[in-house]
């Protein structure tokens, strides 16, 4: 799909008419990646502030491209019209509109504007591969470009990305981390002076070459929209009997993860990564009401992976986001072994289209 909008591509039926080119004030497009958390964010306070710091790797193959065209709004009120893959998506549109309206007191340049948004994801949304992170960060990066074109306030690169991360956090917490490439920390932690609950930062640590360019092959166990959204899941951490201990564990795991990443300690890296993934899902299973996002294929894969690793010593570890799809993390040297595992040894008849071959990426890119 060619992303850039023309008048004729905008479906006219129930939507307001796409503006005449002479009415366009600003037009921009951003490509922004998803990310996978190694130390998980699950539980938050008022204002989208995280209950614990989280650490992620930014991906490259899983991304969103979003184009935003800004005009004056005919009604005078702030409006958003949204297309996903060229089709109206009212639920996504409502979320973006509510978000933009919530920004009006701090972003007066949005007053009376109509944002025409067109977007596409390279991977299934709402399935635990963090389309909220790539989708919201792509949109917020575009908002920052609009702001800069309207006010000049974000001319410095550092200010631009800092604001993009802060806005992305307000839209969807983990989106704050997608604004930068590599290993990214969101949430105040004593280990990193610059760290903040308000925005994410790339870590300053000297990451061991073992962990650079790490592969993340995502096995799509289920493409359906998950039954419980992340937003609802976070809410269930309020009053959760294990919440306090979980938050303490995450703080500690950031510290242990840093030591593993800097020293090249694969065993510890693997242990913490898996422990974090299963702790996240344990929180879901022990919420009130409880819910389970893993599917039978997820569990079958975990069993098969454990046996394969014990037999081969393959350096592959796994994590799960808030969904059923398994992320396999491994260095380049294990590519053939992991491929062999998935295609021949897992016993699951996986098709190539069920596997997204992703890896550490360098972060977002302005494409228009
Ligand atoms: P996921 O695991 O994919 O992040 P969530 O349920 O947490 O699932 O988030 C999905 C939400 O992210 C959607 O309901 C929508 O609001 C938002 N989203 C996904 N893709 C896009 C996009 N391309 N543009 C804008 N918002 C998006």
CSV table of C-alpha atoms and ligand atoms in Angstrom, one decimal:
chain,number,residue,atom,x,y,z
A,1,UNK,CA,0.0,0.0,0.0
A,2,UNK,CA,1.3,3.4,-0.9
A,3,UNK,CA,0.9,5.3,2.3
A,4,UNK,CA,0.7,8.9,1.2
A,5,UNK,CA,-2.9,10.1,0.9
A,6,UNK,CA,-4.6,11.5,-2.2
A,7,UNK,CA,-8.1,12.9,-2.2
A,8,UNK,CA,-9.4,9.9,-4.3
A,9,UNK,CA,-8.0,7.3,-1.8
A,10,UNK,CA,-10.0,8.6,1.1
A,11,UNK,CA,-13.3,6.7,1.3
A,12,UNK,CA,-16.0,9.4,1.0
A,13,UNK,CA,-19.0,7.4,2.2
A,14,UNK,CA,-19.6,8.2,5.8
A,15,UNK,CA,-16.6,10.3,6.4
A,16,UNK,CA,-16.0,13.9,6.1
A,17,UNK,CA,-14.5,14.8,2.7
A,18,UNK,CA,-10.7,14.7,2.4
A,19,UNK,CA,-9.5,18.3,2.1
A,20,UNK,CA,-8.5,20.0,-1.0
A,21,UNK,CA,-4.7,20.2,-1.2
A,22,UNK,CA,-4.8,23.9,-0.9
A,23,UNK,CA,-6.3,23.5,2.6
A,24,UNK,CA,-3.5,21.4,3.9
A,25,UNK,CA,-1.5,23.1,6.7
A,26,UNK,CA,1.0,20.4,7.5
A,27,UNK,CA,1.5,16.9,6.2
A,28,UNK,CA,4.0,14.4,7.6
A,29,UNK,CA,4.5,10.6,8.0
A,30,UNK,CA,6.5,8.5,10.5
A,31,UNK,CA,7.5,4.9,10.6
A,32,UNK,CA,7.9,3.7,14.2
A,33,UNK,CA,8.7,0.2,15.5
A,34,UNK,CA,7.2,-2.0,18.1
A,35,UNK,CA,9.3,-3.0,21.1
A,36,UNK,CA,9.6,-6.1,23.3
A,37,UNK,CA,10.0,-5.6,27.0
A,38,UNK,CA,12.6,-7.8,28.8
A,39,UNK,CA,11.6,-6.3,32.2
A,40,UNK,CA,7.9,-5.8,32.0
A,41,UNK,CA,5.6,-2.9,32.6
A,42,UNK,CA,2.4,-4.1,34.3
A,43,UNK,CA,0.6,-1.7,36.7
A,44,UNK,CA,0.4,2.0,36.6
A,45,UNK,CA,-0.6,5.1,38.6
A,46,UNK,CA,-2.7,8.1,37.6
A,47,UNK,CA,-1.3,10.0,34.6
A,48,UNK,CA,0.1,6.9,32.9
A,49,UNK,CA,3.0,6.7,35.3
A,50,UNK,CA,4.5,3.3,35.7
A,51,UNK,CA,4.5,1.4,38.9
A,52,UNK,CA,7.9,0.0,38.1
A,53,UNK,CA,10.7,0.7,35.5
A,54,UNK,CA,10.7,-1.4,32.4
A,55,UNK,CA,13.4,-2.2,29.9
A,56,UNK,CA,12.9,-3.1,26.2
A,57,UNK,CA,14.5,-3.8,22.9
A,58,UNK,CA,13.2,-1.8,20.0
A,59,UNK,CA,12.3,-4.0,17.0
A,60,UNK,CA,12.7,-3.4,13.3
A,61,UNK,CA,10.4,-5.6,11.1
A,62,UNK,CA,7.3,-5.0,13.3
A,63,UNK,CA,6.4,-1.4,12.7
A,64,UNK,CA,3.6,1.1,12.0
A,65,UNK,CA,3.6,3.8,9.2
A,66,UNK,CA,1.3,6.7,9.9
A,67,UNK,CA,0.6,9.7,7.8
A,68,UNK,CA,-1.1,12.8,9.3
A,69,UNK,CA,-2.5,15.6,7.3
A,70,UNK,CA,-3.6,18.7,9.3
A,71,UNK,CA,-6.2,21.2,8.2
A,72,UNK,CA,-8.5,23.6,9.9
A,73,UNK,CA,-11.6,21.8,11.1
A,74,UNK,CA,-14.8,22.7,9.3
A,75,UNK,CA,-16.8,22.4,12.6
A,76,UNK,CA,-14.2,24.4,14.5
A,77,UNK,CA,-13.8,21.5,17.0
A,78,UNK,CA,-10.8,19.3,17.1
A,79,UNK,CA,-11.5,16.3,14.7
A,80,UNK,CA,-9.7,13.1,13.8
A,81,UNK,CA,-10.5,10.9,10.8
A,82,UNK,CA,-8.6,7.6,10.8
A,83,UNK,CA,-8.0,4.8,8.3
A,84,UNK,CA,-6.2,1.5,9.0
A,85,UNK,CA,-5.1,-0.2,5.8
A,86,UNK,CA,-7.3,2.2,3.9
A,87,UNK,CA,-10.4,1.3,5.8
A,88,UNK,CA,-12.2,3.3,8.6
A,89,UNK,CA,-11.5,1.9,12.0
A,90,UNK,CA,-13.9,3.7,14.4
A,91,UNK,CA,-12.5,2.2,17.6
A,92,UNK,CA,-9.0,3.3,16.8
A,93,UNK,CA,-10.2,6.7,15.6
A,94,UNK,CA,-12.1,7.3,18.9
A,95,UNK,CA,-9.0,6.5,20.9
A,96,UNK,CA,-6.9,8.9,18.9
A,97,UNK,CA,-9.6,11.6,19.1
A,98,UNK,CA,-10.0,11.2,22.9
A,99,UNK,CA,-6.2,11.4,23.3
A,100,UNK,CA,-5.9,14.5,21.1
A,101,UNK,CA,-8.7,16.2,23.0
A,102,UNK,CA,-7.0,15.4,26.3
A,103,UNK,CA,-3.9,17.1,25.0
A,104,UNK,CA,-5.7,20.4,24.1
A,105,UNK,CA,-4.8,22.3,27.3
A,106,UNK,CA,-1.1,21.6,26.8
A,107,UNK,CA,-1.1,21.7,23.0
A,108,UNK,CA,-3.1,24.7,21.9
A,109,UNK,CA,-1.8,24.3,18.3
A,110,UNK,CA,-4.3,21.4,18.0
A,111,UNK,CA,-7.3,23.6,18.7
A,112,UNK,CA,-9.8,23.8,15.8
A,113,UNK,CA,-7.7,21.4,13.7
A,114,UNK,CA,-8.8,18.3,11.8
A,115,UNK,CA,-6.2,15.5,11.6
A,116,UNK,CA,-6.6,13.1,8.7
A,117,UNK,CA,-4.7,10.0,9.8
A,118,UNK,CA,-3.8,7.0,7.7
A,119,UNK,CA,-1.9,4.1,9.1
A,120,UNK,CA,-0.8,0.5,8.5
A,121,UNK,CA,0.9,-2.1,10.7
A,122,UNK,CA,3.2,-4.8,9.4
A,123,UNK,CA,1.9,-7.3,12.0
A,124,UNK,CA,-1.4,-8.3,13.6
A,125,UNK,CA,-2.7,-5.7,16.0
A,126,UNK,CA,-4.2,-6.2,19.5
A,127,UNK,CA,-2.5,-9.6,19.7
A,128,UNK,CA,0.4,-8.9,22.1
A,129,UNK,CA,3.0,-7.8,19.6
A,130,UNK,CA,2.6,-4.2,20.9
A,131,UNK,CA,0.8,-2.5,18.0
A,132,UNK,CA,-0.2,0.1,20.6
A,133,UNK,CA,3.5,0.9,21.0
A,134,UNK,CA,4.3,1.3,17.3
A,135,UNK,CA,0.9,2.8,16.4
A,136,UNK,CA,0.8,5.4,19.2
A,137,UNK,CA,4.5,6.3,18.9
A,138,UNK,CA,4.2,6.8,15.1
A,139,UNK,CA,1.1,9.1,15.7
A,140,UNK,CA,2.9,11.0,18.5
A,141,UNK,CA,6.0,11.5,16.4
A,142,UNK,CA,3.8,13.0,13.7
A,143,UNK,CA,2.1,15.2,16.3
A,144,UNK,CA,5.5,16.5,17.3
A,145,UNK,CA,6.3,17.3,13.7
A,146,UNK,CA,3.0,19.2,13.5
A,147,UNK,CA,3.9,21.0,16.7
A,148,UNK,CA,7.3,22.0,15.5
A,149,UNK,CA,5.9,23.2,12.1
A,150,UNK,CA,3.3,25.2,13.9
A,151,UNK,CA,5.3,26.6,16.8
A,152,UNK,CA,9.0,25.8,16.2
A,153,UNK,CA,9.2,24.6,19.8
A,154,UNK,CA,10.8,21.2,19.1
A,155,UNK,CA,13.6,22.3,16.7
A,156,UNK,CA,16.3,20.6,18.8
A,157,UNK,CA,16.5,16.8,18.1
A,158,UNK,CA,16.8,16.0,21.8
A,159,UNK,CA,13.7,18.0,22.7
A,160,UNK,CA,11.8,16.5,19.8
A,161,UNK,CA,12.3,12.9,20.8
A,162,UNK,CA,11.9,13.7,24.5
A,163,UNK,CA,8.5,15.2,23.8
A,164,UNK,CA,7.6,12.4,21.4
A,165,UNK,CA,8.4,9.8,24.2
A,166,UNK,CA,6.4,11.8,26.8
A,167,UNK,CA,3.3,12.1,24.5
A,168,UNK,CA,3.6,8.4,23.5
A,169,UNK,CA,3.6,7.5,27.2
A,170,UNK,CA,0.4,9.4,27.6
A,171,UNK,CA,-1.2,7.6,24.7
A,172,UNK,CA,0.0,4.1,25.7
A,173,UNK,CA,2.7,3.6,28.3
A,174,UNK,CA,5.1,1.2,26.5
A,175,UNK,CA,4.9,3.4,23.3
A,176,UNK,CA,7.3,5.8,25.2
A,177,UNK,CA,10.0,3.2,24.6
A,178,UNK,CA,9.5,2.9,20.8
A,179,UNK,CA,10.8,6.4,20.2
A,180,UNK,CA,14.4,5.2,20.5
A,181,UNK,CA,16.4,2.3,19.1
A,182,UNK,CA,18.2,-0.4,21.0
A,183,UNK,CA,17.8,-1.0,24.7
A,184,UNK,CA,15.4,1.5,26.2
A,185,UNK,CA,14.5,2.2,29.9
A,186,UNK,CA,11.3,3.8,30.9
A,187,UNK,CA,10.7,4.5,34.6
A,188,UNK,CA,12.8,6.0,37.4
A,189,UNK,CA,15.6,3.7,38.5
A,190,UNK,CA,18.6,4.6,40.8
A,191,UNK,CA,20.9,2.9,38.3
A,192,UNK,CA,20.3,5.4,35.6
A,193,UNK,CA,20.5,9.1,36.6
A,194,UNK,CA,18.6,10.4,33.6
A,195,UNK,CA,15.8,7.8,33.9
A,196,UNK,CA,12.2,9.1,34.4
A,197,UNK,CA,8.7,7.9,34.9
A,198,UNK,CA,7.6,10.6,32.4
A,199,UNK,CA,9.6,9.5,29.4
A,200,UNK,CA,11.9,6.7,28.2
A,201,UNK,CA,15.6,7.0,27.4
A,202,UNK,CA,18.1,4.7,25.6
A,203,UNK,CA,20.3,3.1,28.3
A,204,UNK,CA,23.8,4.5,28.7
A,205,UNK,CA,25.2,1.0,29.5
A,206,UNK,CA,28.0,-0.6,27.5
A,207,UNK,CA,26.0,-3.5,26.2
A,208,UNK,CA,28.2,-6.6,25.5
A,209,UNK,CA,28.5,-7.6,21.8
A,210,UNK,CA,26.7,-10.9,22.7
A,211,UNK,CA,23.5,-8.9,23.1
A,212,UNK,CA,23.8,-6.5,20.2
A,213,UNK,CA,21.6,-7.2,17.1
A,214,UNK,CA,19.7,-9.8,19.1
A,215,UNK,CA,17.1,-11.7,17.0
A,216,UNK,CA,13.5,-11.8,18.1
A,217,UNK,CA,11.5,-14.3,16.1
A,218,UNK,CA,7.9,-14.0,17.0
A,219,UNK,CA,5.8,-17.1,16.7
A,220,UNK,CA,2.3,-16.0,16.0
A,221,UNK,CA,0.3,-18.5,18.0
A,222,UNK,CA,-3.0,-16.6,17.6
A,223,UNK,CA,-3.8,-13.6,15.4
A,224,UNK,CA,-7.2,-12.9,17.1
A,225,UNK,CA,-7.7,-9.8,19.2
A,226,UNK,CA,-6.9,-10.7,22.8
A,227,UNK,CA,-9.9,-11.1,25.1
A,228,UNK,CA,-8.6,-8.7,27.7
A,229,UNK,CA,-6.9,-5.5,26.5
A,230,UNK,CA,-3.7,-4.3,28.2
A,231,UNK,CA,-5.5,-1.3,29.5
A,232,UNK,CA,-7.9,-3.5,31.4
A,233,UNK,CA,-5.1,-5.8,32.5
A,234,UNK,CA,-3.2,-2.9,34.0
A,235,UNK,CA,-6.3,-1.9,35.9
A,236,UNK,CA,-6.4,-5.3,37.6
A,237,UNK,CA,-3.1,-4.6,39.3
A,238,UNK,CA,-4.9,-2.2,41.6
A,239,UNK,CA,-5.5,-4.2,44.7
A,240,UNK,CA,-3.7,-7.2,43.3
A,241,UNK,CA,-2.5,-9.4,46.2
A,242,UNK,CA,1.0,-9.7,44.7
A,243,UNK,CA,1.4,-6.2,43.2
A,244,UNK,CA,3.9,-4.8,45.7
A,245,UNK,CA,6.2,-7.8,45.4
A,246,UNK,CA,5.9,-7.8,41.6
A,247,UNK,CA,7.0,-4.1,41.5
A,248,UNK,CA,9.9,-4.8,43.9
A,249,UNK,CA,11.0,-7.7,41.7
A,250,UNK,CA,11.0,-5.6,38.6
A,251,UNK,CA,13.2,-2.9,40.2
A,252,UNK,CA,15.6,-5.7,41.2
A,253,UNK,CA,15.5,-7.3,37.7
A,254,UNK,CA,16.5,-4.1,36.0
A,255,UNK,CA,19.7,-4.2,38.1
A,256,UNK,CA,20.4,-7.8,37.4
A,257,UNK,CA,19.6,-7.4,33.8
A,258,UNK,CA,22.1,-4.5,33.5
A,259,UNK,CA,24.8,-6.7,35.0
A,260,UNK,CA,24.0,-9.5,32.6
A,261,UNK,CA,23.9,-7.2,29.5
A,262,UNK,CA,27.1,-5.5,30.3
A,263,UNK,CA,29.1,-8.7,31.2
A,264,UNK,CA,27.7,-10.9,28.4
A,265,UNK,CA,26.1,-13.3,30.9
A,266,UNK,CA,23.6,-15.3,28.7
A,267,UNK,CA,22.5,-17.6,31.5
A,268,UNK,CA,21.4,-14.7,33.8
A,269,UNK,CA,19.9,-12.8,30.8
A,270,UNK,CA,17.9,-15.8,29.8
A,271,UNK,CA,16.7,-16.6,33.4
A,272,UNK,CA,15.5,-13.0,34.1
A,273,UNK,CA,13.9,-12.7,30.6
A,274,UNK,CA,11.9,-15.8,31.1
A,275,UNK,CA,11.1,-15.1,34.7
A,276,UNK,CA,9.8,-11.7,33.8
A,277,UNK,CA,7.5,-13.1,31.0
A,278,UNK,CA,6.1,-15.8,33.3
A,279,UNK,CA,5.7,-13.3,36.2
A,280,UNK,CA,3.7,-11.0,33.9
A,281,UNK,CA,1.3,-13.9,32.9
A,282,UNK,CA,1.2,-15.1,36.6
A,283,UNK,CA,-0.1,-11.6,37.5
A,284,UNK,CA,-2.9,-12.1,34.9
A,285,UNK,CA,-3.8,-15.5,36.2
A,286,UNK,CA,-4.0,-14.3,39.8
A,287,UNK,CA,-6.0,-11.1,39.0
A,288,UNK,CA,-9.5,-10.8,40.1
A,289,UNK,CA,-11.2,-11.6,37.7
A,290,UNK,CA,-8.4,-13.9,36.4
A,291,UNK,CA,-7.6,-14.2,32.7
A,292,UNK,CA,-5.2,-16.2,30.6
A,293,UNK,CA,-3.7,-14.9,27.4
A,294,UNK,CA,-1.5,-17.8,26.5
A,295,UNK,CA,-3.0,-20.4,24.1
A,296,UNK,CA,-2.5,-24.1,23.8
A,297,UNK,CA,0.1,-23.5,21.1
A,298,UNK,CA,2.0,-21.2,23.4
A,299,UNK,CA,2.3,-23.9,26.0
A,300,UNK,CA,3.1,-26.6,23.5
A,301,UNK,CA,5.9,-24.4,22.2
A,302,UNK,CA,7.3,-23.7,25.6
A,303,UNK,CA,7.4,-27.4,26.4
A,304,UNK,CA,9.1,-28.2,23.1
A,305,UNK,CA,11.6,-25.3,23.6
A,306,UNK,CA,12.6,-26.5,27.0
A,307,UNK,CA,13.3,-30.1,25.7
A,308,UNK,CA,15.1,-28.8,22.6
A,309,UNK,CA,17.3,-26.5,24.7
A,310,UNK,CA,18.1,-29.3,27.1
A,311,UNK,CA,19.1,-31.6,24.2
A,312,UNK,CA,21.1,-29.1,22.2
A,313,UNK,CA,22.4,-26.4,24.5
A,314,UNK,CA,21.0,-23.8,22.0
A,315,UNK,CA,21.3,-20.3,23.3
A,316,UNK,CA,17.7,-19.3,22.8
A,317,UNK,CA,15.5,-17.7,25.4
A,318,UNK,CA,11.8,-16.6,25.3
A,319,UNK,CA,9.6,-13.8,26.3
A,320,UNK,CA,5.9,-13.0,26.0
A,321,UNK,CA,4.2,-9.7,25.8
A,322,UNK,CA,0.6,-9.3,27.0
A,323,UNK,CA,-0.6,-11.9,24.5
A,324,UNK,CA,-0.2,-15.5,23.4
A,325,UNK,CA,2.6,-15.0,20.8
A,326,UNK,CA,6.0,-16.3,21.7
A,327,UNK,CA,9.2,-14.2,21.2
A,328,UNK,CA,12.3,-16.2,20.8
A,329,UNK,CA,15.5,-14.2,21.5
A,330,UNK,CA,18.9,-15.5,20.3
A,331,UNK,CA,22.2,-14.4,18.8
A,332,UNK,CA,22.9,-14.7,15.0
A,333,UNK,CA,25.1,-17.8,15.6
A,334,UNK,CA,21.9,-19.7,16.7
A,335,UNK,CA,19.8,-18.8,13.6
A,336,UNK,CA,20.0,-22.2,11.9
A,337,UNK,CA,19.3,-24.1,15.2
A,338,UNK,CA,16.2,-22.0,16.0
A,339,UNK,CA,14.9,-22.3,12.4
A,340,UNK,CA,15.4,-26.1,12.7
A,341,UNK,CA,13.6,-26.1,16.0
A,342,UNK,CA,10.6,-24.2,14.7
A,343,UNK,CA,10.2,-25.9,11.4
A,344,UNK,CA,11.2,-29.5,12.2
A,345,UNK,CA,11.4,-30.1,16.0
A,346,UNK,CA,8.6,-28.2,17.6
A,347,UNK,CA,6.0,-30.7,16.3
A,348,UNK,CA,3.6,-27.9,15.6
A,349,UNK,CA,3.5,-27.7,11.8
A,350,UNK,CA,4.3,-24.0,11.9
A,351,UNK,CA,4.1,-22.3,8.5
A,352,UNK,CA,6.7,-19.7,7.5
A,353,UNK,CA,4.0,-17.0,7.7
A,354,UNK,CA,3.5,-17.8,11.4
A,355,UNK,CA,7.0,-16.7,12.2
A,356,UNK,CA,8.0,-13.0,12.1
A,357,UNK,CA,11.8,-12.8,11.8
A,358,UNK,CA,12.5,-9.6,13.7
A,359,UNK,CA,15.6,-8.2,15.5
A,360,UNK,CA,16.9,-5.2,17.4
A,361,UNK,CA,16.3,-2.0,15.4
A,362,UNK,CA,17.5,1.5,15.4
A,363,UNK,CA,14.3,3.3,16.1
A,364,UNK,CA,11.7,5.5,14.2
A,365,UNK,CA,12.2,7.3,10.9
A,366,UNK,CA,10.5,10.3,9.4
A,367,UNK,CA,9.2,9.2,6.0
A,368,UNK,CA,7.5,12.4,4.8
B,1,LIG,P1,-1.2,-4.8,21.2
B,1,LIG,O1,-0.7,-6.0,21.9
B,1,LIG,O2,-1.2,-4.9,19.7
B,1,LIG,O3,-0.5,-3.6,21.7
B,1,LIG,P2,-3.4,-3.6,22.7
B,1,LIG,O4,-4.8,-4.1,22.9
B,1,LIG,O5,-2.6,-3.3,23.9
B,1,LIG,O6,-2.7,-4.7,21.7
B,1,LIG,O7,-3.4,-2.3,21.8
B,1,LIG,C1,-4.1,-2.2,20.6
B,1,LIG,C2,-4.5,-0.8,20.4
B,1,LIG,O8,-3.5,0.0,19.8
B,1,LIG,C3,-5.7,-0.6,19.4
B,1,LIG,O9,-6.9,-0.8,20.0
B,1,LIG,C4,-5.5,0.8,18.9
B,1,LIG,O10,-6.1,1.7,19.8
B,1,LIG,C5,-4.0,1.0,19.0
B,1,LIG,N1,-3.4,0.8,17.7
B,1,LIG,C6,-2.9,-0.3,17.1
B,1,LIG,N2,-2.4,0.0,15.8
B,1,LIG,C7,-2.6,1.3,15.6
B,1,LIG,C8,-2.2,2.2,14.6
B,1,LIG,N3,-1.6,1.8,13.5
B,1,LIG,N4,-2.6,3.5,14.7
B,1,LIG,C9,-3.2,4.0,15.9
B,1,LIG,N5,-3.5,3.2,16.9
B,1,LIG,C10,-3.2,1.9,16.8
